PDB file of C-alpha atoms in Angstrom:
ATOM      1  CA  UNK A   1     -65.711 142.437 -72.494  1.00 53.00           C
ATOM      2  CA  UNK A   2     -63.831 139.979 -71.016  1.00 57.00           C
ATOM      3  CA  UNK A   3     -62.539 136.704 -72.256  1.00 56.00           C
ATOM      4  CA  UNK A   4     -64.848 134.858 -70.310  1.00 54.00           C
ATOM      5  CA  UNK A   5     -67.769 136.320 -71.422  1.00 54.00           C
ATOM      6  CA  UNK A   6     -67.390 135.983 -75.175  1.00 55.00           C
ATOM      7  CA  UNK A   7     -68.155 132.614 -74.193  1.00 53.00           C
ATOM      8  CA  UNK A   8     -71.141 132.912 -72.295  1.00 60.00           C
ATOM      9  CA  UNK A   9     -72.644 134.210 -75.144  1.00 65.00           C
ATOM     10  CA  UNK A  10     -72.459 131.651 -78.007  1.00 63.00           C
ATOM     11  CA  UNK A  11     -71.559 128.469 -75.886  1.00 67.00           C
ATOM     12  CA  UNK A  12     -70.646 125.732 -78.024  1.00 69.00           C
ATOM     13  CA  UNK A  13     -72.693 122.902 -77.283  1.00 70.00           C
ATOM     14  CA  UNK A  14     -71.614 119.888 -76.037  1.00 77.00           C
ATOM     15  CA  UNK A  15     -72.432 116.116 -77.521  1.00 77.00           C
ATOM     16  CA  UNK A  16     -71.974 113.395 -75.842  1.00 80.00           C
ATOM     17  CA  UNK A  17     -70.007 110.084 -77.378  1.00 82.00           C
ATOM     18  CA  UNK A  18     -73.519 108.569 -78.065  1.00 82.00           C
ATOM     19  CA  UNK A  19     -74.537 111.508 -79.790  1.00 82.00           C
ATOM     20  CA  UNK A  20     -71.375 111.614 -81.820  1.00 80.00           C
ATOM     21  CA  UNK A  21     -71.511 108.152 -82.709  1.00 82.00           C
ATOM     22  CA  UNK A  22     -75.397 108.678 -84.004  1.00 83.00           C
ATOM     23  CA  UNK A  23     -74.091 111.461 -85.758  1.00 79.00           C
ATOM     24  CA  UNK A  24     -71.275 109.658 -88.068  1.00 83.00           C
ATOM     25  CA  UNK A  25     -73.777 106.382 -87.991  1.00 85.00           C
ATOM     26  CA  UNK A  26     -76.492 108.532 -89.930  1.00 82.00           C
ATOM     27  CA  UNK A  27     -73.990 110.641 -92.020  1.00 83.00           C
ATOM     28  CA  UNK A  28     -72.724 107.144 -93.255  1.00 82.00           C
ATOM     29  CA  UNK A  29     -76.165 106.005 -93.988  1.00 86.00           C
ATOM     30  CA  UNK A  30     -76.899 108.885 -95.867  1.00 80.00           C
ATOM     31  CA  UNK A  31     -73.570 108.594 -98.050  1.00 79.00           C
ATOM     32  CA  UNK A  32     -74.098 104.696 -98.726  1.00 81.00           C
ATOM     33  CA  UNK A  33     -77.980 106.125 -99.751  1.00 77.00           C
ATOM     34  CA  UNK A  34     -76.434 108.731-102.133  1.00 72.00           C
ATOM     35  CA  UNK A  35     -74.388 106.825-103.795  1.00 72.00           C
ATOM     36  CA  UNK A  36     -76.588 104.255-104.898  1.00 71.00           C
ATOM     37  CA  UNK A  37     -79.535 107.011-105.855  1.00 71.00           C
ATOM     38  CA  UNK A  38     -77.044 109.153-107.564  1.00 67.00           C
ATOM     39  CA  UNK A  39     -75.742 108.601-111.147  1.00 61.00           C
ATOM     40  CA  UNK A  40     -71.942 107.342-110.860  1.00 59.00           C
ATOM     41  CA  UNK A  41     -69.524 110.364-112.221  1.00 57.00           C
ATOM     42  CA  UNK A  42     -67.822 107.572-114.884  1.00 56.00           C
ATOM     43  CA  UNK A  43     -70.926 105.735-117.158  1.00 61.00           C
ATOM     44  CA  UNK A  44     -69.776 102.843-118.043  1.00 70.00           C
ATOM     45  CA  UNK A  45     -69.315 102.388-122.361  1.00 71.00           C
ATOM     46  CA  UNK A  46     -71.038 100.184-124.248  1.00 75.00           C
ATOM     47  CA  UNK A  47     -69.238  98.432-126.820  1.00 73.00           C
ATOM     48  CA  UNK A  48     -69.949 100.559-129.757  1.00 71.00           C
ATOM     49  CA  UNK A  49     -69.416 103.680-128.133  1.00 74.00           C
ATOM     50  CA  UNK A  50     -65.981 102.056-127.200  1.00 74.00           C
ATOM     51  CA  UNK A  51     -65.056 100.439-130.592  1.00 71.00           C
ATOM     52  CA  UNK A  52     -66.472 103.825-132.409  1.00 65.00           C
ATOM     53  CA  UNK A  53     -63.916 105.828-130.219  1.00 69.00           C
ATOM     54  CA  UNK A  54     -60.874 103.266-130.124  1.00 71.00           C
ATOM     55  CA  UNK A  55     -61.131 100.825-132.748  1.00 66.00           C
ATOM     56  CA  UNK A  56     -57.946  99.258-131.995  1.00 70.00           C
ATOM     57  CA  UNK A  57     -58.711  98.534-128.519  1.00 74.00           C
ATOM     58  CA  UNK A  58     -58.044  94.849-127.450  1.00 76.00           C
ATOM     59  CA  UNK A  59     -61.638  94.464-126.727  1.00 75.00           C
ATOM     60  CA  UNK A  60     -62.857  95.385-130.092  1.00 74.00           C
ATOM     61  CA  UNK A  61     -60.812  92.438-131.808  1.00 72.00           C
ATOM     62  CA  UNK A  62     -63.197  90.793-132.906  1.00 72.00           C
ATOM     63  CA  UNK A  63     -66.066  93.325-132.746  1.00 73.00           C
ATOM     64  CA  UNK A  64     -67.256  95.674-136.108  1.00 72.00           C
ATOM     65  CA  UNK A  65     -68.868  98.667-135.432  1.00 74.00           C
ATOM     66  CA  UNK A  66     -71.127 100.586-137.331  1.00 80.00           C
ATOM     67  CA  UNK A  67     -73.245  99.132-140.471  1.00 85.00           C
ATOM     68  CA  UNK A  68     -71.660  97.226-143.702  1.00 86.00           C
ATOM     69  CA  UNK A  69     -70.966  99.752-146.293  1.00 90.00           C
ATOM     70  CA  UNK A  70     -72.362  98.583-149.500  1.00 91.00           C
ATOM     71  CA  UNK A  71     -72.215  99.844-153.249  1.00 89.00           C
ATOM     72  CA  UNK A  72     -74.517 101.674-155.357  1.00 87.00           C
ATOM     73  CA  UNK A  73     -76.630  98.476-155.973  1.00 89.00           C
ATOM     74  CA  UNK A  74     -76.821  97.570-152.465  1.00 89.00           C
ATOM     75  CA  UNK A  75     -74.049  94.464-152.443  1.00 92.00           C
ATOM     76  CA  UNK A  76     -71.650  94.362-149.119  1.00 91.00           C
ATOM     77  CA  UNK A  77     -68.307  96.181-150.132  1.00 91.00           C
ATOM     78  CA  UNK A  78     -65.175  93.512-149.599  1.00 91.00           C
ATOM     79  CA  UNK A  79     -62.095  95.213-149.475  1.00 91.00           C
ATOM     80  CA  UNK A  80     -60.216  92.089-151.015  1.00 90.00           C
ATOM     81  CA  UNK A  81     -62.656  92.697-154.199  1.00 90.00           C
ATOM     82  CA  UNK A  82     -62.924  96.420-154.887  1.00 90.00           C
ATOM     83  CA  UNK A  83     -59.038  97.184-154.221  1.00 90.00           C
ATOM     84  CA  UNK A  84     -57.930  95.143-157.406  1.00 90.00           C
ATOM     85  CA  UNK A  85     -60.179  97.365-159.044  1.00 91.00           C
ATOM     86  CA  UNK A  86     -59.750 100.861-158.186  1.00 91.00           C
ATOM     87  CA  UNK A  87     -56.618 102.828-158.786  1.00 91.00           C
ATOM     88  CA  UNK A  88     -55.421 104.578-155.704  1.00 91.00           C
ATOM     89  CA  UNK A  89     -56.699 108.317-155.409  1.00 89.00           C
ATOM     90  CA  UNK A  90     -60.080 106.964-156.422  1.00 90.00           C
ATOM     91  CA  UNK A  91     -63.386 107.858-154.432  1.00 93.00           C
ATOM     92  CA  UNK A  92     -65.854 105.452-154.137  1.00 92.00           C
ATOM     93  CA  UNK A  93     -69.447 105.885-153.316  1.00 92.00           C
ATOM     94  CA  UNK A  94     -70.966 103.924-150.387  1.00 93.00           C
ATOM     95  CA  UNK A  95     -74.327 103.434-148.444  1.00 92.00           C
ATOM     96  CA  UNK A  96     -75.064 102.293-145.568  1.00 89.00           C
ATOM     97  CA  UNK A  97     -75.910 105.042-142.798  1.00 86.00           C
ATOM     98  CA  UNK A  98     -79.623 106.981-143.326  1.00 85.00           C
ATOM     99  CA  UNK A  99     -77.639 110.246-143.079  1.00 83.00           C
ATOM    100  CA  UNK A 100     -75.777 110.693-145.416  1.00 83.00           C
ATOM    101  CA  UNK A 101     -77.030 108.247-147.620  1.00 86.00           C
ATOM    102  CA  UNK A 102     -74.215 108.223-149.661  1.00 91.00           C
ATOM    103  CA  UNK A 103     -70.496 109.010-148.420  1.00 93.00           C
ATOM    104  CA  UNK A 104     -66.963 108.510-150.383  1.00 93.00           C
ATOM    105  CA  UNK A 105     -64.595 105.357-149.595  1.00 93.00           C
ATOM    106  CA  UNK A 106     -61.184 107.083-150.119  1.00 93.00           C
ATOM    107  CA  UNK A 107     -58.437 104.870-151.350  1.00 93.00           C
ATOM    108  CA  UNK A 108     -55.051 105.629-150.172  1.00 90.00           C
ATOM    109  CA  UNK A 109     -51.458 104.572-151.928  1.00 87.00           C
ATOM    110  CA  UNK A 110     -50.271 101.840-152.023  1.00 86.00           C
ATOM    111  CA  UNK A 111     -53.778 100.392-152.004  1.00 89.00           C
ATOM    112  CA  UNK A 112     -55.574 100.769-149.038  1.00 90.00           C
ATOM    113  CA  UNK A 113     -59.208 102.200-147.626  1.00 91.00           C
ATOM    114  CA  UNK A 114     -58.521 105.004-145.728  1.00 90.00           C
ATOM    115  CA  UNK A 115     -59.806 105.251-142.195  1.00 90.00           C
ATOM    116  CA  UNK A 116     -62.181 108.190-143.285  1.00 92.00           C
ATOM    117  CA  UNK A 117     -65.064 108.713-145.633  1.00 92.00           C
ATOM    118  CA  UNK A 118     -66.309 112.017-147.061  1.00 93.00           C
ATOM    119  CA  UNK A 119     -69.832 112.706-146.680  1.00 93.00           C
ATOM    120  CA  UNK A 120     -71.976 113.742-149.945  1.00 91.00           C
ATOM    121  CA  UNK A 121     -74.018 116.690-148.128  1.00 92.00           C
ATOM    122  CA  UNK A 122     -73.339 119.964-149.396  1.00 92.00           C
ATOM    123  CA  UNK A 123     -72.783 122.235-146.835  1.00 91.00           C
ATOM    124  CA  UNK A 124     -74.316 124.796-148.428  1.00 89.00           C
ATOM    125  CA  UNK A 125     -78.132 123.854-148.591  1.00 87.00           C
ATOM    126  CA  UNK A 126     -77.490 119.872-147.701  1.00 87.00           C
ATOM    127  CA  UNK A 127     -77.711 118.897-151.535  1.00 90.00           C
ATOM    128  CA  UNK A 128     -75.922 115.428-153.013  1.00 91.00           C
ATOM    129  CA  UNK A 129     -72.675 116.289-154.122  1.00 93.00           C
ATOM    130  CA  UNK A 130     -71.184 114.090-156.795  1.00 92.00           C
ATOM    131  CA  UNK A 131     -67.293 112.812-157.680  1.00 93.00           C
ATOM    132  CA  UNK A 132     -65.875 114.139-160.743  1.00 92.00           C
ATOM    133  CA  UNK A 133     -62.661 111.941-161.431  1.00 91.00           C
ATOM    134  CA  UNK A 134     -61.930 113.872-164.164  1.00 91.00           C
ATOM    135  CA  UNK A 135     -61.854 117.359-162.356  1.00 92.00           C
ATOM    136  CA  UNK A 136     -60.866 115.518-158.812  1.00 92.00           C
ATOM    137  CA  UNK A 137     -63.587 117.573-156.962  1.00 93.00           C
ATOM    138  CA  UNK A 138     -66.894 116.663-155.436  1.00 94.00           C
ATOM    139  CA  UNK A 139     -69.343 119.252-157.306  1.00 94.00           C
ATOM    140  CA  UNK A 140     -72.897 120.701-155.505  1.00 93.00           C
ATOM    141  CA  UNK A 141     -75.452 119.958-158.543  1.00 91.00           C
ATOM    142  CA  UNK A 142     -77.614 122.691-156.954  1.00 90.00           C
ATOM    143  CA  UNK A 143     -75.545 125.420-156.597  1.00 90.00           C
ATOM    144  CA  UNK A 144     -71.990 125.188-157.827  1.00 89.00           C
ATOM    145  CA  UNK A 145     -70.326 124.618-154.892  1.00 94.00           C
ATOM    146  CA  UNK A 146     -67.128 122.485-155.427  1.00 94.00           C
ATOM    147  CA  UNK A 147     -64.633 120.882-153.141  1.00 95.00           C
ATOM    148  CA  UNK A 148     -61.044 119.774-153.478  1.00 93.00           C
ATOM    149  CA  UNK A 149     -60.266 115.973-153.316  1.00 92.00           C
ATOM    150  CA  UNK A 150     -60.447 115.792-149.457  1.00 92.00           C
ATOM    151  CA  UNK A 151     -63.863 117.712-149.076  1.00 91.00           C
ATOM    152  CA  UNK A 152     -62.004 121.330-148.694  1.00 92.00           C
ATOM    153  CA  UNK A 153     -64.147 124.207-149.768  1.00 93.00           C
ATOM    154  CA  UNK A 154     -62.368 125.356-153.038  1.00 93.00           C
ATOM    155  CA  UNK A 155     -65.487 127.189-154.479  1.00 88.00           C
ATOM    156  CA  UNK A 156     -68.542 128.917-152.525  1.00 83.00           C
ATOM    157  CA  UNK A 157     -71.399 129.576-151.994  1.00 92.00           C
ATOM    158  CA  UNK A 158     -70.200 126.916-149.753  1.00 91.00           C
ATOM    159  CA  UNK A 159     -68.233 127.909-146.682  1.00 92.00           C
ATOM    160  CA  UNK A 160     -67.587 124.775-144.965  1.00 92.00           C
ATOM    161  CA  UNK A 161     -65.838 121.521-145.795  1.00 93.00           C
ATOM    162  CA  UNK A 162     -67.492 118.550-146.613  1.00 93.00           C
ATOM    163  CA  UNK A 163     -68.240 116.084-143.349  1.00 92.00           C
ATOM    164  CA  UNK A 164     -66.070 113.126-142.451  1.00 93.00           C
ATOM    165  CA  UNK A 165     -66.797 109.741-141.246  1.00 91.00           C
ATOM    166  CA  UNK A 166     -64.912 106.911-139.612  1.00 89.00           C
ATOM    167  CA  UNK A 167     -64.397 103.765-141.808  1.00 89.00           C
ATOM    168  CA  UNK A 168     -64.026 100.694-139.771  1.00 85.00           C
ATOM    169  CA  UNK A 169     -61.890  98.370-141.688  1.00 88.00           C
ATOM    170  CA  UNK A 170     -61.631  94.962-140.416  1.00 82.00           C
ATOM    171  CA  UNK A 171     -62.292  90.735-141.725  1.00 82.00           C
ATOM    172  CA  UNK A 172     -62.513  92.119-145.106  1.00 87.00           C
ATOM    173  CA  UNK A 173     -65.901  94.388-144.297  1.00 87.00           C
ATOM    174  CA  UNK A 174     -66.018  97.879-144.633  1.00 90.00           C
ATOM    175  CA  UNK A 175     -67.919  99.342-141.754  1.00 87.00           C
ATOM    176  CA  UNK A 176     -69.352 102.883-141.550  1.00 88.00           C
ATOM    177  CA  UNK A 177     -69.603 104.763-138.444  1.00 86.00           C
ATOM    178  CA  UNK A 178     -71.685 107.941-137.980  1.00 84.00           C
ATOM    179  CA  UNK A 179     -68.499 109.807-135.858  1.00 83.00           C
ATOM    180  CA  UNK A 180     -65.977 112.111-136.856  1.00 85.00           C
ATOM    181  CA  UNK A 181     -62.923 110.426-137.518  1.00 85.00           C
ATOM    182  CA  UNK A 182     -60.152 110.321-134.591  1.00 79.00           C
ATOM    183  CA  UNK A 183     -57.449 112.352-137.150  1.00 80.00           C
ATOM    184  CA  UNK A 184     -58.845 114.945-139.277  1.00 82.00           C
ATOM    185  CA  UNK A 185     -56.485 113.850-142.104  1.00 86.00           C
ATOM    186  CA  UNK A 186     -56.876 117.647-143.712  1.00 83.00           C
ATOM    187  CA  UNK A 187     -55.211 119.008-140.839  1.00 81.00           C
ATOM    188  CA  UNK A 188     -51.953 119.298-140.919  1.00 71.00           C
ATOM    189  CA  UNK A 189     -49.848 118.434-138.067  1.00 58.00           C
ATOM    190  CA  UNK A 190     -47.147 120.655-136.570  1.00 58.00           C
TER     191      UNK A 190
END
């Protein structure tokens, strides 16, 4: 074979400067089309998917995500009333969200409502788990399951820890939001 007829038999074709200028004209058409019929690769946040992520973002100032937490009775929680009259360490039961129904304010030392709640679901067989201030566990009526202060398995059948929740606090509201906190504060950093 010789070097001139490896080209005789796949000739590359030849296109004209008209022909190459259709060419890029429709491939840019097509793009332009694409992109608006596509979905964009960054969606755009709404507010409370920001403010539930970062609530200290400048643009969630003045925004509260989530719902109001409110007490057993169904009154508002304001953290300028119920610190004065809780001792620190103390777990306070809140409503609010449909699931859980009921989750556990934690308050911090010195006096303060820590950015997390503890959800009441047994992890066991999803029963209401109660406070005991006197043993400082959260005890499973239904099976005996008990967890530590923070929601840490300490007694099975029970093999997972209790859920968290962020806690939104902010104009003296307490806000629950149904999303893991940003810190696990029962991991320990290294």
């Amino acid at each position: 074979m010789t070097p001139g007829s490896r080209a005789q038999l796949h000739p590359i074709p030849r296109i004209g400067r008209r022909q190459f200028l259709e060419y890029m004209a429709g491939s840019a058409t097509a793009a332009i089309a694409l992109g608006y019929l596509l979905p964009a690769g960054s969606v755009e946040l709404t507010l409370e998917e920001l403010c539930t992520a970062s609530p200290l973002n400048s643009r969630c100032k003045d925004y509260l995500p989530g719902v109001q937490a409110k007490d057993e009775r169904g009154q508002p929680i304001q953290v300028n009333q119920l610190l004065p009259t809780v001792p620190p360490g103390s777990r306070v039961a809140a409503k609010g969200l449909p699931n859980p129904p009921i989750v556990y304010l934690v308050v911090t030392n010195p006096p303060m409502i820590a950015e997390y709640a503890i959800s009441s679901v047994c992890t066991h067989l999803g029963c209401t788990v109660a406070w005991k201030a006197d043993q400082n566990q959260f005890v499973c009526p239904c099976h005996g399951s008990r967890y530590d202060n923070q929601g840490r398995v300490v007694h099975g059948p029970a093999r997972r820890n209790l859920g968290l929740l962020t806690v939104v606090v902010k104009q003296n509201q307490v806000r629950l939001v149904d999303h893991q906190p940003a810190i696990d504060p029962r991991v320990k950093a290294p």
